[in-house]
């Protein structure tokens, strides 16, 4: 989990260490763009783990994430 904690901190994403993983929480003030940005960061850091993104965000969410990352070059 430590590499992910450092990666998220580097990109100004606040997460919490939780047991052997990371806890990501959303609040009422978060927007869809915040969720898309998080998905994009996860995908950019581990594009070989596409199935994990689909499991986390569903196929439509994973596809939107991929499209967002692809559009940024």
Tab-separated table of N, CA, C and O in Angstrom, residues 21-71:
chain	number	residue	atom	x	y	z
A	21	UNK	N	-4.205	-1.960	3.167
A	21	UNK	CA	-4.641	-1.301	1.947
A	21	UNK	C	-4.817	0.189	2.135
A	21	UNK	O	-4.211	0.803	3.013
A	22	UNK	N	-5.649	0.741	1.304
A	22	UNK	CA	-5.913	2.175	1.307
A	22	UNK	C	-7.420	2.378	1.298
A	22	UNK	O	-8.142	1.703	0.564
A	23	UNK	N	-7.872	3.324	2.082
A	23	UNK	CA	-9.287	3.673	2.100
A	23	UNK	C	-9.473	4.958	1.314
A	23	UNK	O	-8.803	5.962	1.550
A	24	UNK	N	-10.397	4.909	0.383
A	24	UNK	CA	-10.751	6.086	-0.417
A	24	UNK	C	-12.212	6.387	-0.122
A	24	UNK	O	-13.072	5.525	-0.279
A	25	UNK	N	-12.475	7.600	0.328
A	25	UNK	CA	-13.841	7.989	0.671
A	25	UNK	C	-14.246	9.225	-0.122
A	25	UNK	O	-13.418	10.093	-0.391
A	26	UNK	N	-15.506	9.294	-0.459
A	26	UNK	CA	-16.048	10.455	-1.139
A	26	UNK	C	-17.036	11.142	-0.218
A	26	UNK	O	-17.673	10.504	0.609
A	27	UNK	N	-17.159	12.434	-0.385
A	27	UNK	CA	-18.111	13.208	0.386
A	27	UNK	C	-19.112	13.872	-0.529
A	27	UNK	O	-18.992	13.836	-1.756
A	28	UNK	N	-20.080	14.504	0.048
A	28	UNK	CA	-21.128	15.165	-0.720
A	28	UNK	C	-20.561	16.297	-1.585
A	28	UNK	O	-21.123	16.664	-2.601
A	29	UNK	N	-19.408	16.805	-1.203
A	29	UNK	CA	-18.797	17.916	-1.927
A	29	UNK	C	-17.979	17.456	-3.129
A	29	UNK	O	-17.555	18.274	-3.930
A	30	UNK	N	-17.728	16.146	-3.268
A	30	UNK	CA	-16.980	15.651	-4.418
A	30	UNK	C	-17.870	15.638	-5.655
A	30	UNK	O	-19.062	15.396	-5.581
A	31	UNK	N	-17.247	15.877	-6.785
A	31	UNK	CA	-17.973	15.913	-8.055
A	31	UNK	C	-17.639	14.679	-8.897
A	31	UNK	O	-16.724	13.922	-8.572
A	32	UNK	N	-18.376	14.528	-9.958
A	32	UNK	CA	-18.085	13.437	-10.899
A	32	UNK	C	-16.676	13.594	-11.454
A	32	UNK	O	-15.981	12.615	-11.682
A	33	UNK	N	-16.248	14.824	-11.649
A	33	UNK	CA	-14.889	15.071	-12.147
A	33	UNK	C	-13.840	14.563	-11.158
A	33	UNK	O	-12.790	14.069	-11.567
A	34	UNK	N	-14.124	14.678	-9.867
A	34	UNK	CA	-13.206	14.146	-8.853
A	34	UNK	C	-13.082	12.625	-8.988
A	34	UNK	O	-11.986	12.070	-8.896
A	35	UNK	N	-14.211	11.970	-9.198
A	35	UNK	CA	-14.209	10.515	-9.357
A	35	UNK	C	-13.460	10.141	-10.632
A	35	UNK	O	-12.629	9.224	-10.637
A	36	UNK	N	-13.721	10.857	-11.724
A	36	UNK	CA	-13.029	10.591	-12.988
A	36	UNK	C	-11.521	10.801	-12.842
A	36	UNK	O	-10.724	10.031	-13.374
A	37	UNK	N	-11.137	11.847	-12.118
A	37	UNK	CA	-9.713	12.120	-11.920
A	37	UNK	C	-9.056	10.988	-11.137
A	37	UNK	O	-7.968	10.528	-11.474
A	38	UNK	N	-9.727	10.515	-10.081
A	38	UNK	CA	-9.191	9.410	-9.299
A	38	UNK	C	-9.047	8.161	-10.166
A	38	UNK	O	-8.003	7.501	-10.150
A	39	UNK	N	-10.081	7.851	-10.923
A	39	UNK	CA	-10.013	6.680	-11.805
A	39	UNK	C	-8.874	6.829	-12.799
A	39	UNK	O	-8.146	5.871	-13.072
A	40	UNK	N	-8.701	8.020	-13.342
A	40	UNK	CA	-7.608	8.265	-14.277
A	40	UNK	C	-6.248	8.068	-13.633
A	40	UNK	O	-5.333	7.502	-14.244
A	41	UNK	N	-6.096	8.522	-12.405
A	41	UNK	CA	-4.827	8.334	-11.697
A	41	UNK	C	-4.550	6.858	-11.444
A	41	UNK	O	-3.422	6.390	-11.605
A	42	UNK	N	-5.580	6.119	-11.047
A	42	UNK	CA	-5.405	4.692	-10.806
A	42	UNK	C	-5.007	4.000	-12.106
A	42	UNK	O	-4.067	3.216	-12.145
A	43	UNK	N	-5.720	4.315	-13.177
A	43	UNK	CA	-5.423	3.686	-14.465
A	43	UNK	C	-4.024	4.061	-14.954
A	43	UNK	O	-3.275	3.213	-15.437
A	44	UNK	N	-3.650	5.315	-14.815
A	44	UNK	CA	-2.341	5.762	-15.285
A	44	UNK	C	-1.210	5.068	-14.534
A	44	UNK	O	-0.144	4.828	-15.085
A	45	UNK	N	-1.461	4.760	-13.271
A	45	UNK	CA	-0.426	4.136	-12.446
A	45	UNK	C	-0.319	2.633	-12.697
A	45	UNK	O	0.728	2.047	-12.473
A	46	UNK	N	-1.390	2.028	-13.167
A	46	UNK	CA	-1.375	0.574	-13.383
A	46	UNK	C	-2.295	0.177	-14.525
A	46	UNK	O	-3.314	-0.472	-14.319
A	47	UNK	N	-1.961	0.582	-15.770
A	47	UNK	CA	-2.847	0.283	-16.894
A	47	UNK	C	-3.012	-1.211	-17.161
A	47	UNK	O	-3.982	-1.622	-17.789
A	48	UNK	N	-2.098	-2.030	-16.670
A	48	UNK	CA	-2.209	-3.470	-16.865
A	48	UNK	C	-3.269	-4.099	-15.958
A	48	UNK	O	-3.566	-5.275	-16.074
A	49	UNK	N	-3.839	-3.309	-15.081
A	49	UNK	CA	-4.831	-3.839	-14.146
A	49	UNK	C	-6.243	-3.366	-14.517
A	49	UNK	O	-7.047	-3.004	-13.682
A	50	UNK	N	-6.525	-3.377	-15.799
A	50	UNK	CA	-7.810	-2.901	-16.322
A	50	UNK	C	-8.990	-3.622	-15.664
A	50	UNK	O	-10.013	-3.015	-15.352
A	51	UNK	N	-8.863	-4.913	-15.437
A	51	UNK	CA	-9.957	-5.681	-14.828
A	51	UNK	C	-10.279	-5.147	-13.435
A	51	UNK	O	-11.437	-5.141	-13.026
A	52	UNK	N	-9.255	-4.684	-12.709
A	52	UNK	CA	-9.502	-4.113	-11.392
A	52	UNK	C	-10.352	-2.856	-11.489
A	52	UNK	O	-11.229	-2.617	-10.666
A	53	UNK	N	-10.067	-2.027	-12.501
A	53	UNK	CA	-10.867	-0.812	-12.696
A	53	UNK	C	-12.306	-1.158	-13.023
A	53	UNK	O	-13.234	-0.529	-12.527
A	54	UNK	N	-12.505	-2.163	-13.878
A	54	UNK	CA	-13.863	-2.557	-14.210
A	54	UNK	C	-14.594	-3.066	-12.975
A	54	UNK	O	-15.766	-2.770	-12.783
A	55	UNK	N	-13.899	-3.806	-12.132
A	55	UNK	CA	-14.533	-4.315	-10.915
A	55	UNK	C	-14.880	-3.178	-9.967
A	55	UNK	O	-15.916	-3.195	-9.310
A	56	UNK	N	-14.025	-2.167	-9.920
A	56	UNK	CA	-14.227	-1.047	-9.006
A	56	UNK	C	-15.289	-0.074	-9.510
A	56	UNK	O	-16.160	0.347	-8.761
A	57	UNK	N	-15.226	0.291	-10.790
A	57	UNK	CA	-16.088	1.347	-11.325
A	57	UNK	C	-17.141	0.851	-12.307
A	57	UNK	O	-17.924	1.629	-12.817
A	58	UNK	N	-17.153	-0.428	-12.630
A	58	UNK	CA	-18.049	-0.951	-13.645
A	58	UNK	C	-17.481	-0.677	-15.028
A	58	UNK	O	-16.575	0.144	-15.207
A	59	UNK	N	-17.966	-1.376	-16.025
A	59	UNK	CA	-17.425	-1.233	-17.380
A	59	UNK	C	-17.571	0.188	-17.898
A	59	UNK	O	-16.635	0.751	-18.465
A	60	UNK	N	-18.709	0.799	-17.706
A	60	UNK	CA	-18.929	2.157	-18.200
A	60	UNK	C	-17.961	3.135	-17.528
A	60	UNK	O	-17.373	3.987	-18.181
A	61	UNK	N	-17.770	3.014	-16.230
A	61	UNK	CA	-16.848	3.886	-15.520
A	61	UNK	C	-15.410	3.671	-15.950
A	61	UNK	O	-14.651	4.625	-16.129
A	62	UNK	N	-15.026	2.406	-16.136
A	62	UNK	CA	-13.666	2.104	-16.579
A	62	UNK	C	-13.436	2.630	-17.992
A	62	UNK	O	-12.369	3.187	-18.306
A	63	UNK	N	-14.425	2.482	-18.862
A	63	UNK	CA	-14.302	3.008	-20.225
A	63	UNK	C	-14.182	4.532	-20.220
A	63	UNK	O	-13.395	5.100	-20.970
A	64	UNK	N	-14.949	5.199	-19.373
A	64	UNK	CA	-14.869	6.661	-19.272
A	64	UNK	C	-13.501	7.080	-18.763
A	64	UNK	O	-12.909	8.045	-19.255
A	65	UNK	N	-12.989	6.341	-17.810
A	65	UNK	CA	-11.653	6.612	-17.275
A	65	UNK	C	-10.611	6.465	-18.368
A	65	UNK	O	-9.741	7.326	-18.552
A	66	UNK	N	-10.686	5.383	-19.118
A	66	UNK	CA	-9.741	5.137	-20.200
A	66	UNK	C	-9.825	6.240	-21.257
A	66	UNK	O	-8.814	6.724	-21.746
A	67	UNK	N	-11.029	6.661	-21.600
A	67	UNK	CA	-11.218	7.720	-22.586
A	67	UNK	C	-10.600	9.023	-22.102
A	67	UNK	O	-9.958	9.753	-22.859
A	68	UNK	N	-10.768	9.320	-20.816
A	68	UNK	CA	-10.213	10.551	-20.257
A	68	UNK	C	-8.692	10.513	-20.308
A	68	UNK	O	-8.045	11.483	-20.696
A	69	UNK	N	-8.105	9.404	-19.927
A	69	UNK	CA	-6.647	9.275	-19.945
A	69	UNK	C	-6.133	9.336	-21.374
A	69	UNK	O	-5.146	10.009	-21.666
A	70	UNK	N	-6.811	8.660	-22.287
A	70	UNK	CA	-6.381	8.632	-23.687
A	70	UNK	C	-6.446	10.015	-24.329
A	70	UNK	O	-5.602	10.380	-25.134
A	71	UNK	N	-7.418	10.815	-23.931
A	71	UNK	CA	-7.574	12.139	-24.528
A	71	UNK	C	-6.478	13.092	-24.078
A	71	UNK	O	-6.230	14.121	-24.703
